[in-house]
Amino acid sequence: MKKLIGRFLVVLILIAVSSAALELGLRLYLQVTDKPEISLIKFSSLMEKAWFKPHPYLVYVFKPKNQFALNKFKPSTVTINRFGYRSTLEFDVTGVARQPGTLRVATFGGSTTMGVNSDDEIWPYLIGKNLS
């Protein structure tokens, strides 16, 4: 049994060393050849094009006032309002007095709440539309 565990550990170490050598070799090749069609993406240029930004307490938050296509299989537009939320509404709810009979619904969640469809096909929008 000890012999089998020893062989397994040797194989794991060989895989790790081979992977590290391959990674270093590829990085060196890209640095030396300086081919424009193959290059490492710099983090700063990636973040300029991204539709999200780093956050000190969360992993990321959406960039305010942004539109992007999320679903590559079906053309759709995702709208992020000026407050950083997925919505096409642009009014400040803290400064707007709620009229009697007005219902406000906020949804919180992860990827299922965000959705991958266009703004008028996600479930929070459909709930608001059906309640109004």
MMTF fields as JSON, N, C-alpha, C and O atoms, coordinates in Angstrom:
{
  "mmtfVersion": "1.0.0",
  "mmtfProducer": "UNKNOWN",
  "numBonds": 527,
  "numAtoms": 528,
  "numGroups": 132,
  "numChains": 1,
  "numModels": 1,
  "chainsPerModel": [1],
  "groupsPerChain": [132],
  "chainIdList": ["A"],
  "bondAtomList": [4, 2, 8, 6, 12, 10, 16, 14, 20, 18, 24, 22, 28, 26, 32, 30, 36, 34, 40, 38, 44, 42, 48, 46, 52, 50, 56, 54, 60, 58, 64, 62, 68, 66, 72, 70, 76, 74, 80, 78, 84, 82, 88, 86, 92, 90, 96, 94, 100, 98, 104, 102, 108, 106, 112, 110, 116, 114, 120, 118, 124, 122, 128, 126, 132, 130, 136, 134, 140, 138, 144, 142, 148, 146, 152, 150, 156, 154, 160, 158, 164, 162, 168, 166, 172, 170, 176, 174, 180, 178, 184, 182, 188, 186, 192, 190, 196, 194, 200, 198, 204, 202, 208, 206, 212, 210, 216, 214, 220, 218, 224, 222, 228, 226, 232, 230, 236, 234, 240, 238, 244, 242, 248, 246, 252, 250, 256, 254, 260, 258, 264, 262, 268, 266, 272, 270, 276, 274, 280, 278, 284, 282, 288, 286, 292, 290, 296, 294, 300, 298, 304, 302, 308, 306, 312, 310, 316, 314, 320, 318, 324, 322, 328, 326, 332, 330, 336, 334, 340, 338, 344, 342, 348, 346, 352, 350, 356, 354, 360, 358, 364, 362, 368, 366, 372, 370, 376, 374, 380, 378, 384, 382, 388, 386, 392, 390, 396, 394, 400, 398, 404, 402, 408, 406, 412, 410, 416, 414, 420, 418, 424, 422, 428, 426, 432, 430, 436, 434, 440, 438, 444, 442, 448, 446, 452, 450, 456, 454, 460, 458, 464, 462, 468, 466, 472, 470, 476, 474, 480, 478, 484, 482, 488, 486, 492, 490, 496, 494, 500, 498, 504, 502, 508, 506, 512, 510, 516, 514, 520, 518, 524, 522],
  "bondOrderList": [1, 1, 1, 1, 1, 1, 1, 1, 1, 1, 1, 1, 1, 1, 1, 1, 1, 1, 1, 1, 1, 1, 1, 1, 1, 1, 1, 1, 1, 1, 1, 1, 1, 1, 1, 1, 1, 1, 1, 1, 1, 1, 1, 1, 1, 1, 1, 1, 1, 1, 1, 1, 1, 1, 1, 1, 1, 1, 1, 1, 1, 1, 1, 1, 1, 1, 1, 1, 1, 1, 1, 1, 1, 1, 1, 1, 1, 1, 1, 1, 1, 1, 1, 1, 1, 1, 1, 1, 1, 1, 1, 1, 1, 1, 1, 1, 1, 1, 1, 1, 1, 1, 1, 1, 1, 1, 1, 1, 1, 1, 1, 1, 1, 1, 1, 1, 1, 1, 1, 1, 1, 1, 1, 1, 1, 1, 1, 1, 1, 1, 1],
  "groupList": [{"groupName": "MET", "atomNameList": ["N", "CA", "C", "O"], "elementList": ["N", "C", "C", "O"], "formalChargeList": [0, 0, 0, 0], "bondAtomList": [1, 0, 2, 1, 3, 2], "bondOrderList": [1, 1, 2], "singleLetterCode": "M", "chemCompType": "L-PEPTIDE LINKING"}, {"groupName": "LYS", "atomNameList": ["N", "CA", "C", "O"], "elementList": ["N", "C", "C", "O"], "formalChargeList": [0, 0, 0, 0], "bondAtomList": [1, 0, 2, 1, 3, 2], "bondOrderList": [1, 1, 2], "singleLetterCode": "K", "chemCompType": "L-PEPTIDE LINKING"}, {"groupName": "LEU", "atomNameList": ["N", "CA", "C", "O"], "elementList": ["N", "C", "C", "O"], "formalChargeList": [0, 0, 0, 0], "bondAtomList": [1, 0, 2, 1, 3, 2], "bondOrderList": [1, 1, 2], "singleLetterCode": "L", "chemCompType": "L-PEPTIDE LINKING"}, {"groupName": "ILE", "atomNameList": ["N", "CA", "C", "O"], "elementList": ["N", "C", "C", "O"], "formalChargeList": [0, 0, 0, 0], "bondAtomList": [1, 0, 2, 1, 3, 2], "bondOrderList": [1, 1, 2], "singleLetterCode": "I", "chemCompType": "L-PEPTIDE LINKING"}, {"groupName": "GLY", "atomNameList": ["N", "CA", "C", "O"], "elementList": ["N", "C", "C", "O"], "formalChargeList": [0, 0, 0, 0], "bondAtomList": [1, 0, 2, 1, 3, 2], "bondOrderList": [1, 1, 2], "singleLetterCode": "G", "chemCompType": "PEPTIDE LINKING"}, {"groupName": "ARG", "atomNameList": ["N", "CA", "C", "O"], "elementList": ["N", "C", "C", "O"], "formalChargeList": [0, 0, 0, 0], "bondAtomList": [1, 0, 2, 1, 3, 2], "bondOrderList": [1, 1, 2], "singleLetterCode": "R", "chemCompType": "L-PEPTIDE LINKING"}, {"groupName": "PHE", "atomNameList": ["N", "CA", "C", "O"], "elementList": ["N", "C", "C", "O"], "formalChargeList": [0, 0, 0, 0], "bondAtomList": [1, 0, 2, 1, 3, 2], "bondOrderList": [1, 1, 2], "singleLetterCode": "F", "chemCompType": "L-PEPTIDE LINKING"}, {"groupName": "VAL", "atomNameList": ["N", "CA", "C", "O"], "elementList": ["N", "C", "C", "O"], "formalChargeList": [0, 0, 0, 0], "bondAtomList": [1, 0, 2, 1, 3, 2], "bondOrderList": [1, 1, 2], "singleLetterCode": "V", "chemCompType": "L-PEPTIDE LINKING"}, {"groupName": "ALA", "atomNameList": ["N", "CA", "C", "O"], "elementList": ["N", "C", "C", "O"], "formalChargeList": [0, 0, 0, 0], "bondAtomList": [1, 0, 2, 1, 3, 2], "bondOrderList": [1, 1, 2], "singleLetterCode": "A", "chemCompType": "L-PEPTIDE LINKING"}, {"groupName": "SER", "atomNameList": ["N", "CA", "C", "O"], "elementList": ["N", "C", "C", "O"], "formalChargeList": [0, 0, 0, 0], "bondAtomList": [1, 0, 2, 1, 3, 2], "bondOrderList": [1, 1, 2], "singleLetterCode": "S", "chemCompType": "L-PEPTIDE LINKING"}, {"groupName": "GLU", "atomNameList": ["N", "CA", "C", "O"], "elementList": ["N", "C", "C", "O"], "formalChargeList": [0, 0, 0, 0], "bondAtomList": [1, 0, 2, 1, 3, 2], "bondOrderList": [1, 1, 2], "singleLetterCode": "E", "chemCompType": "L-PEPTIDE LINKING"}, {"groupName": "TYR", "atomNameList": ["N", "CA", "C", "O"], "elementList": ["N", "C", "C", "O"], "formalChargeList": [0, 0, 0, 0], "bondAtomList": [1, 0, 2, 1, 3, 2], "bondOrderList": [1, 1, 2], "singleLetterCode": "Y", "chemCompType": "L-PEPTIDE LINKING"}, {"groupName": "GLN", "atomNameList": ["N", "CA", "C", "O"], "elementList": ["N", "C", "C", "O"], "formalChargeList": [0, 0, 0, 0], "bondAtomList": [1, 0, 2, 1, 3, 2], "bondOrderList": [1, 1, 2], "singleLetterCode": "Q", "chemCompType": "L-PEPTIDE LINKING"}, {"groupName": "THR", "atomNameList": ["N", "CA", "C", "O"], "elementList": ["N", "C", "C", "O"], "formalChargeList": [0, 0, 0, 0], "bondAtomList": [1, 0, 2, 1, 3, 2], "bondOrderList": [1, 1, 2], "singleLetterCode": "T", "chemCompType": "L-PEPTIDE LINKING"}, {"groupName": "ASP", "atomNameList": ["N", "CA", "C", "O"], "elementList": ["N", "C", "C", "O"], "formalChargeList": [0, 0, 0, 0], "bondAtomList": [1, 0, 2, 1, 3, 2], "bondOrderList": [1, 1, 2], "singleLetterCode": "D", "chemCompType": "L-PEPTIDE LINKING"}, {"groupName": "PRO", "atomNameList": ["N", "CA", "C", "O"], "elementList": ["N", "C", "C", "O"], "formalChargeList": [0, 0, 0, 0], "bondAtomList": [1, 0, 2, 1, 3, 2], "bondOrderList": [1, 1, 2], "singleLetterCode": "P", "chemCompType": "L-PEPTIDE LINKING"}, {"groupName": "TRP", "atomNameList": ["N", "CA", "C", "O"], "elementList": ["N", "C", "C", "O"], "formalChargeList": [0, 0, 0, 0], "bondAtomList": [1, 0, 2, 1, 3, 2], "bondOrderList": [1, 1, 2], "singleLetterCode": "W", "chemCompType": "L-PEPTIDE LINKING"}, {"groupName": "HIS", "atomNameList": ["N", "CA", "C", "O"], "elementList": ["N", "C", "C", "O"], "formalChargeList": [0, 0, 0, 0], "bondAtomList": [1, 0, 2, 1, 3, 2], "bondOrderList": [1, 1, 2], "singleLetterCode": "H", "chemCompType": "L-PEPTIDE LINKING"}, {"groupName": "ASN", "atomNameList": ["N", "CA", "C", "O"], "elementList": ["N", "C", "C", "O"], "formalChargeList": [0, 0, 0, 0], "bondAtomList": [1, 0, 2, 1, 3, 2], "bondOrderList": [1, 1, 2], "singleLetterCode": "N", "chemCompType": "L-PEPTIDE LINKING"}],
  "groupTypeList": [0, 1, 1, 2, 3, 4, 5, 6, 2, 7, 7, 2, 3, 2, 3, 8, 7, 9, 9, 8, 8, 2, 10, 2, 4, 2, 5, 2, 11, 2, 12, 7, 13, 14, 1, 15, 10, 3, 9, 2, 3, 1, 6, 9, 9, 2, 0, 10, 1, 8, 16, 6, 1, 15, 17, 15, 11, 2, 7, 11, 7, 6, 1, 15, 1, 18, 12, 6, 8, 2, 18, 1, 6, 1, 15, 9, 13, 7, 13, 3, 18, 5, 6, 4, 11, 5, 9, 13, 2, 10, 6, 14, 7, 13, 4, 7, 8, 5, 12, 15, 4, 13, 2, 5, 7, 8, 13, 6, 4, 4, 9, 13, 13, 0, 4, 7, 18, 9, 14, 14, 10, 3, 16, 15, 11, 2, 3, 4, 1, 18, 2, 9],
  "groupIdList": [1, 2, 3, 4, 5, 6, 7, 8, 9, 10, 11, 12, 13, 14, 15, 16, 17, 18, 19, 20, 21, 22, 23, 24, 25, 26, 27, 28, 29, 30, 31, 32, 33, 34, 35, 36, 37, 38, 39, 40, 41, 42, 43, 44, 45, 46, 47, 48, 49, 50, 51, 52, 53, 54, 55, 56, 57, 58, 59, 60, 61, 62, 63, 64, 65, 66, 67, 68, 69, 70, 71, 72, 73, 74, 75, 76, 77, 78, 79, 80, 81, 82, 83, 84, 85, 86, 87, 88, 89, 90, 91, 92, 93, 94, 95, 96, 97, 98, 99, 100, 101, 102, 103, 104, 105, 106, 107, 108, 109, 110, 111, 112, 113, 114, 115, 116, 117, 118, 119, 120, 121, 122, 123, 124, 125, 126, 127, 128, 129, 130, 131, 132],
  "secStructList": [7, 2, 2, 2, 2, 2, 2, 2, 2, 2, 2, 2, 2, 2, 2, 2, 2, 2, 2, 2, 2, 2, 2, 2, 2, 2, 2, 2, 2, 2, 2, 2, 2, 7, 7, 6, 6, 1, 7, 7, 7, 7, 2, 2, 2, 2, 2, 2, 2, 7, 1, 3, 3, 3, 7, 1, 1, 1, 1, 3, 3, 3, 7, 1, 1, 3, 3, 3, 7, 7, 7, 1, 1, 1, 7, 7, 7, 3, 3, 3, 7, 6, 6, 1, 1, 5, 7, 1, 7, 7, 1, 7, 6, 6, 6, 1, 7, 7, 7, 6, 6, 7, 7, 7, 7, 7, 7, 7, 7, 1, 2, 2, 2, 2, 7, 1, 1, 7, 4, 4, 4, 1, 2, 2, 2, 2, 2, 2, 2, 2, 2, 7],
  "xCoordList": [0.827, 0.0, 0.877, 0.59, 1.952, 2.847, 3.516, 3.758, 3.811, 4.447, 3.504, 3.935, 2.21, 1.209, 1.043, 0.962, 0.991, 0.873, 2.121, 2.016, 3.296, 4.538, 4.558, 4.971, 4.115, 4.058, 3.062, 3.312, 1.935, 0.911, 1.463, 1.235, 2.177, 2.767, 3.823, 3.919, 4.608, 5.626, 4.955, 5.421, 3.855, 3.123, 2.559, 2.649, 1.978, 1.445, 2.537, 2.327, 3.679, 4.791, 5.275, 5.56, 5.37, 5.78, 4.789, 5.195, 3.505, 2.482, 2.615, 2.541, 2.81, 2.938, 4.185, 4.122, 5.31, 6.553, 6.434, 6.88, 5.833, 5.648, 4.749, 5.035, 3.665, 2.758, 3.45, 3.285, 4.223, 4.946, 5.979, 6.13, 6.694, 7.689, 7.031, 7.556, 5.892, 5.164, 4.676, 4.776, 4.155, 3.687, 4.842, 4.725, 5.939, 7.1, 7.647, 8.01, 7.707, 8.188, 7.313, 7.826, 6.003, 5.084, 5.218, 5.227, 5.321, 5.475, 6.787, 6.812, 7.845, 9.125, 9.032, 9.528, 8.409, 8.245, 7.469, 7.841, 6.397, 5.6, 6.381, 6.218, 7.23, 8.034, 9.109, 9.364, 9.732, 10.845, 10.357, 10.934, 9.312, 8.866, 8.116, 8.192, 7.394, 6.63, 5.71, 5.689, 4.959, 4.012, 2.736, 2.184, 2.249, 1.044, -0.213, -1.156, -0.247, -1.46, -1.559, -2.641, -0.442, -0.438, 0.209, 1.409, -0.56, 0.021, -0.754, -1.917, -0.09, -0.75, -1.582, -1.134, -2.786, -3.673, -3.288, -3.221, -3.037, -2.717, -4.003, -5.046, -3.919, -5.1, -5.758, -6.986, -4.964, -5.538, -6.35, -7.424, -5.85, -6.606, -7.843, -8.865, -7.759, -8.929, -10.016, -11.194, -9.633, -10.616, -11.258, -12.388, -10.567, -11.173, -12.334, -13.324, -12.216, -13.245, -14.322, -15.376, -14.073, -14.998, -16.248, -16.227, -17.335, -18.585, -18.731, -19.799, -17.663, -17.654, -16.362, -15.422, -16.334, -15.122, -14.918, -15.887, -13.685, -13.419, -14.076, -14.273, -14.408, -15.051, -14.315, -13.903, -14.138, -13.367, -14.053, -13.364, -15.383, -16.082, -16.721, -16.865, -17.103, -17.674, -16.618, -15.57, -16.864, -15.901, -15.846, -14.765, -17.014, -17.094, -18.472, -19.408, -18.581, -19.864, -19.922, -18.886, -21.114, -21.262, -20.817, -20.962, -20.274, -19.94, -21.238, -22.025, -21.481, -22.708, -22.755, -21.723, -23.963, -24.222, -23.523, -22.647, -23.917, -23.238, -24.259, -25.319, -23.946, -24.749, -23.8, -22.732, -24.195, -23.362, -24.229, -25.358, -23.688, -24.365, -23.777, -22.561, -24.643, -24.175, -24.33, -23.489, -25.375, -25.666, -25.191, -25.723, -24.2, -23.663, -24.537, -24.368, -25.464, -26.314, -27.587, -28.18, -28.006, -29.224, -28.919, -28.53, -29.083, -28.781, -29.637, -30.866, -28.987, -29.7, -28.853, -27.628, -29.518, -28.825, -29.073, -30.211, -28.011, -28.099, -27.8, -26.773, -28.684, -28.531, -28.246, -28.979, -27.178, -26.85, -27.107, -26.527, -27.984, -28.341, -27.244, -26.2, -27.479, -26.437, -26.141, -25.154, -26.98, -26.741, -25.984, -25.641, -25.723, -24.975, -25.837, -25.33, -27.14, -28.058, -28.576, -28.648, -28.932, -29.489, -30.915, -31.824, -31.1, -32.407, -32.344, -31.295, -33.465, -33.552, -34.123, -34.193, -34.534, -35.096, -33.983, -32.951, -34.183, -33.139, -33.586, -33.055, -34.538, -34.923, -34.337, -34.095, -34.119, -33.562, -34.707, -35.488, -34.816, -35.958, -35.886, -36.906, -34.716, -34.632, -35.182, -35.594, -35.198, -35.681, -37.094, -37.614, -37.716, -39.057, -40.049, -39.929, -41.021, -42.048, -42.962, -43.418, -43.222, -44.076, -45.521, -46.014, -46.185, -47.599, -48.421, -48.002, -49.577, -50.432, -50.818, -51.156, -50.763, -51.106, -49.933, -50.081, -48.757, -47.576, -46.887, -46.68, -46.539, -45.839, -44.426, -44.227, -43.453, -42.061, -41.54, -41.714, -40.902, -40.364, -38.886, -38.503, -38.06, -36.62, -36.283, -36.752, -35.478, -35.046, -33.548, -32.809, -33.112, -31.689, -31.355, -32.16, -30.194, -29.803, -28.533, -27.822, -28.271, -27.056, -27.319, -28.018, -26.757, -26.832, -28.249, -28.599, -29.072, -30.436, -31.276, -32.202, -30.969, -31.67, -31.136, -31.905, -29.84, -29.225, -29.729, -30.076, -29.771, -30.255, -29.287, -28.321, -29.552, -28.715, -29.527, -28.985, -30.8, -31.657, -31.688, -31.074, -32.411, -32.504, -33.291, -33.926, -33.233, -33.812, -35.296, -35.754, -36.053, -37.49, -37.855, -39.025, -36.864, -37.142, -36.672, -36.807, -36.131, -35.667, -36.809, -37.722, -36.766, -37.904, -38.204, -39.384, -37.236, -37.622, -38.448, -39.395, -38.088, -38.863, -40.27, -41.243, -40.378, -41.697, -42.582, -43.793, -42.01, -42.809, -43.329, -44.507, -42.461, -42.905, -43.969, -44.93, -43.812, -44.785, -46.129, -47.168, -46.131, -47.381, -48.047, -49.269, -47.282, -47.876, -48.446, -49.313, -47.974, -48.452, -49.789, -50.331],
  "yCoordList": [-1.202, 0.0, 1.275, 2.243, 1.243, 2.398, 2.627, 3.767, 1.538, 1.644, 2.319, 3.135, 1.97, 2.554, 4.047, 4.845, 4.422, 5.845, 6.609, 7.737, 6.005, 6.643, 6.881, 7.948, 5.894, 6.061, 7.148, 7.942, 7.163, 8.181, 9.58, 10.489, 9.758, 11.065, 11.451, 12.619, 10.492, 10.782, 11.246, 12.19, 10.581, 10.979, 12.382, 13.193, 12.682, 14.032, 15.092, 16.155, 14.815, 15.768, 15.957, 17.081, 14.879, 14.994, 15.818, 16.612, 15.641, 16.428, 17.905, 18.765, 18.201, 19.602, 20.249, 21.381, 19.548, 20.098, 20.287, 21.302, 19.312, 19.423, 20.605, 21.347, 20.786, 21.908, 23.247, 24.178, 23.338, 24.582, 24.866, 26.011, 23.832, 24.017, 24.449, 25.314, 23.86, 24.238, 25.684, 26.432, 26.074, 27.453, 28.443, 29.442, 28.17, 29.069, 29.133, 30.207, 27.994, 27.983, 28.808, 29.55, 28.692, 29.467, 30.961, 31.773, 31.319, 32.742, 33.31, 34.43, 32.563, 33.01, 33.144, 34.119, 32.188, 32.247, 33.496, 34.174, 33.799, 34.981, 36.268, 37.237, 36.288, 37.479, 37.689, 38.821, 36.616, 36.706, 37.003, 37.852, 36.326, 36.482, 37.778, 38.338, 38.273, 39.522, 39.525, 40.487, 38.451, 38.359, 39.105, 38.876, 40.0, 40.769, 39.907, 40.234, 38.814, 37.994, 37.102, 36.615, 36.886, 36.089, 36.94, 37.208, 37.36, 38.161, 37.931, 37.528, 38.193, 38.107, 39.363, 40.471, 39.186, 40.33, 40.981, 40.315, 42.268, 43.004, 43.256, 43.556, 43.132, 43.253, 44.622, 44.711, 45.692, 47.041, 47.208, 47.808, 46.683, 46.812, 45.922, 46.268, 44.795, 43.928, 44.618, 44.539, 45.295, 45.953, 47.157, 47.512, 47.797, 48.906, 48.427, 49.14, 47.216, 46.671, 45.903, 45.604, 45.585, 44.751, 45.53, 46.758, 44.801, 45.416, 45.355, 45.645, 44.981, 44.943, 45.569, 45.78, 45.86, 46.415, 45.773, 45.341, 45.703, 45.109, 45.912, 47.12, 45.242, 45.878, 45.424, 44.266, 46.312, 45.92, 44.854, 44.106, 44.762, 43.807, 42.667, 41.561, 42.926, 41.904, 41.489, 42.128, 40.461, 40.055, 41.12, 41.576, 41.515, 42.56, 43.2, 42.65, 44.37, 45.053, 45.536, 45.687, 45.772, 46.258, 47.715, 48.492, 48.063, 49.467, 50.215, 49.776, 51.329, 52.103, 52.641, 52.811, 52.904, 53.455, 52.622, 53.114, 51.377, 50.466, 49.603, 49.294, 49.22, 48.282, 47.29, 47.665, 46.019, 45.005, 43.817, 43.667, 42.988, 41.758, 40.617, 40.43, 39.854, 38.777, 37.411, 36.537, 37.209, 35.905, 35.866, 36.586, 35.039, 34.991, 34.178, 34.27, 33.383, 32.544, 33.258, 32.913, 34.252, 34.996, 36.48, 36.865, 37.313, 38.741, 39.336, 39.262, 39.912, 40.534, 41.656, 41.647, 42.623, 43.758, 43.776, 43.66, 43.921, 44.044, 45.498, 46.033, 46.136, 47.536, 47.654, 47.109, 48.367, 48.667, 50.162, 50.994, 50.498, 51.908, 52.665, 52.096, 53.927, 54.767, 54.393, 54.864, 53.555, 53.104, 51.775, 51.29, 51.184, 49.937, 48.69, 47.594, 48.846, 47.705, 47.422, 48.32, 46.179, 45.82, 46.33, 45.749, 47.395, 48.012, 49.072, 49.67, 49.299, 50.399, 51.638, 52.698, 51.518, 52.656, 53.591, 53.139, 54.868, 55.84, 56.872, 57.983, 56.549, 57.532, 57.132, 55.956, 58.128, 57.907, 57.612, 58.507, 56.373, 56.001, 56.633, 56.703, 57.099, 57.735, 59.157, 59.682, 59.788, 61.153, 61.265, 62.373, 60.16, 60.171, 59.72, 58.627, 60.566, 60.207, 59.141, 59.269, 58.095, 57.017, 57.453, 57.878, 57.343, 57.68, 56.567, 55.41, 56.882, 55.833, 54.822, 55.206, 53.552, 52.509, 52.063, 51.182, 52.672, 52.287, 51.126, 51.144, 50.125, 48.96, 48.955, 49.037, 48.86, 48.765, 47.386, 46.917, 46.747, 45.408, 45.426, 45.868, 44.941, 44.805, 43.323, 42.608, 42.874, 41.484, 41.442, 42.24, 40.517, 40.323, 38.87, 37.977, 38.641, 37.269, 37.214, 38.206, 36.052, 35.816, 35.762, 36.61, 34.764, 34.668, 34.399, 34.799, 33.725, 33.467, 34.741, 34.869, 35.669, 36.952, 37.856, 38.572, 37.831, 38.621, 38.168, 38.998, 36.868, 36.342, 36.578, 37.329, 35.927, 36.093, 36.623, 36.82, 36.851, 37.343, 38.862, 39.507, 39.428, 40.883, 41.43, 40.682, 42.744, 43.39, 43.083, 43.015, 42.896, 42.665, 41.178, 40.829, 40.296, 38.861, 38.21, 36.995, 38.971, 38.381, 38.367, 39.189, 37.457, 37.276, 38.474, 38.697, 39.276, 40.456, 41.457, 42.051, 41.641, 42.539, 41.996, 42.747, 40.709, 40.104, 40.166, 40.348, 40.019, 40.165, 41.58, 41.786, 42.565, 43.967, 44.271, 44.983, 43.745, 43.984, 43.361, 43.987, 42.147, 41.475, 42.077, 41.999, 42.674, 43.298, 44.68, 45.154, 45.329, 46.692, 46.691, 47.755],
  "zCoordList": [0.0, 0.0, 0.0, -0.705, 0.813, 0.87, -0.481, -0.878, -1.18, -2.485, -3.487, -4.301, -3.419, -4.313, -4.039, -4.973, -2.775, -2.402, -2.849, -3.332, -2.691, -3.128, -4.621, -5.074, -5.395, -6.851, -7.25, -8.157, -6.555, -6.833, -6.58, -7.378, -5.489, -5.172, -6.203, -6.581, -6.658, -7.676, -8.966, -9.604, -9.357, -10.566, -10.402, -11.324, -9.243, -9.005, -9.083, -9.666, -8.511, -8.553, -9.989, -10.4, -10.75, -12.157, -12.968, -13.816, -12.721, -13.426, -13.071, -13.948, -11.788, -11.359, -11.957, -12.435, -11.936, -12.486, -13.999, -14.534, -14.691, -16.146, -16.49, -17.43, -15.738, -15.997, -15.775, -16.563, -14.699, -14.421, -15.505, -15.93, -15.96, -17.023, -18.323, -19.025, -18.653, -19.863, -19.777, -20.749, -18.627, -18.436, -18.573, -19.283, -17.904, -17.995, -19.418, -19.898, -20.086, -21.462, -22.384, -23.222, -22.243, -23.068, -22.789, -23.714, -21.512, -21.174, -21.726, -22.238, -21.626, -22.189, -23.704, -24.268, -24.361, -25.814, -26.225, -27.182, -25.507, -25.838, -25.596, -26.337, -24.566, -24.294, -25.358, -25.769, -25.799, -26.745, -28.154, -28.834, -28.608, -29.99, -30.222, -31.315, -29.229, -29.332, -30.556, -31.323, -30.728, -31.834, -31.469, -30.393, -32.344, -32.002, -31.961, -31.239, -32.72, -32.727, -31.496, -31.168, -30.816, -29.59, -28.51, -28.568, -27.542, -26.473, -25.19, -25.203, -24.101, -22.808, -22.598, -22.892, -22.092, -21.86, -20.545, -19.512, -20.58, -19.37, -18.583, -19.163, -17.272, -16.421, -16.573, -16.592, -16.682, -16.777, -18.059, -18.033, -19.18, -20.429, -20.406, -20.998, -19.738, -19.602, -18.791, -19.141, -17.71, -16.84, -17.519, -17.184, -18.466, -19.195, -20.056, -20.219, -20.611, -21.491, -20.735, -21.296, -19.487, -18.72, -18.322, -18.242, -18.074, -17.635, -16.118, -15.579, -15.442, -13.987, -13.494, -14.26, -12.204, -11.597, -10.231, -9.605, -9.759, -8.445, -7.328, -7.455, -6.249, -5.094, -3.839, -3.761, -2.848, -1.659, -0.796, -0.103, -0.817, 0.035, -0.75, -0.229, -1.987, -2.848, -3.864, -3.955, -4.609, -5.632, -6.723, -7.097, -7.232, -8.238, -8.189, -7.608, -8.81, -8.99, -10.442, -11.09, -10.941, -12.301, -12.4, -11.456, -13.56, -13.806, -14.085, -14.924, -13.407, -13.658, -15.087, -15.736, -15.558, -16.9, -17.974, -18.686, -18.077, -18.98, -19.709, -19.165, -20.921, -21.693, -22.343, -22.827, -22.352, -22.969, -23.375, -22.908, -24.241, -24.662, -23.857, -23.826, -23.205, -22.34, -22.98, -22.771, -23.747, -24.32, -25.764, -26.609, -26.057, -27.417, -28.355, -29.571, -27.834, -28.676, -29.11, -30.132, -28.333, -28.639, -28.422, -27.319, -29.438, -29.251, -28.133, -28.169, -27.167, -26.051, -25.493, -25.614, -24.881, -24.288, -22.794, -22.34, -22.042, -20.595, -20.255, -20.671, -19.507, -19.145, -17.653, -16.828, -17.314, -15.925, -15.729, -16.427, -14.769, -14.581, -13.833, -13.515, -13.557, -12.954, -11.505, -10.94, -10.895, -9.533, -9.489, -8.411, -10.666, -10.721, -10.671, -10.432, -10.895, -10.867, -12.273, -13.112, -12.518, -13.824, -13.89, -13.296, -14.603, -14.734, -15.818, -16.058, -16.463, -17.411, -16.747, -17.369, -15.489, -14.762, -14.316, -13.819, -14.486, -14.17, -13.148, -13.14, -12.288, -11.288, -9.935, -9.668, -9.098, -7.774, -6.818, -6.496, -6.361, -5.521, -4.145, -3.459, -3.712, -2.4, -2.439, -1.405, -3.607, -3.707, -4.263, -4.393, -4.589, -5.176, -4.114, -3.562, -3.836, -2.857, -3.457, -4.593, -2.686, -3.16, -3.093, -2.048, -4.214, -4.293, -3.648, -3.676, -3.069, -2.508, -3.6, -4.719, -3.264, -4.22, -5.077, -5.924, -4.859, -5.633, -4.937, -3.724, -5.717, -5.196, -5.757, -6.969, -4.869, -5.304, -4.943, -3.819, -5.902, -5.692, -6.046, -7.129, -5.126, -5.389, -5.324, -4.439, -6.256, -6.241, -6.04, -6.616, -5.227, -4.969, -5.245, -4.978, -5.768, -6.045, -6.849, -7.008, -7.342, -8.105, -9.587, -10.14, -10.222, -11.677, -12.173, -13.283, -11.363, -11.81, -11.812, -12.613, -10.937, -10.925, -12.022, -12.664, -12.242, -13.31, -14.674, -15.514, -14.897, -16.16, -17.3, -17.164, -18.433, -19.62, -20.793, -21.88, -20.59, -21.67, -21.668, -20.818, -22.629, -22.714, -21.524, -20.78, -21.365, -20.192, -19.989, -18.848, -21.065, -20.911, -20.868, -21.025, -20.658, -20.591, -19.297, -19.147, -18.365, -17.116, -16.099, -16.184, -15.157, -14.254, -13.359, -13.09, -12.867, -12.088, -12.907, -12.391, -14.176, -15.04, -15.25, -15.189, -15.493, -15.75, -14.507, -14.629, -13.329, -12.092, -11.973, -11.681, -12.197, -12.124, -13.16, -12.87, -14.359, -15.434, -15.071, -15.28, -14.536, -14.193, -12.964, -12.836, -12.057, -10.873, -11.161, -10.427, -12.215, -12.48, -13.186, -13.483]
}
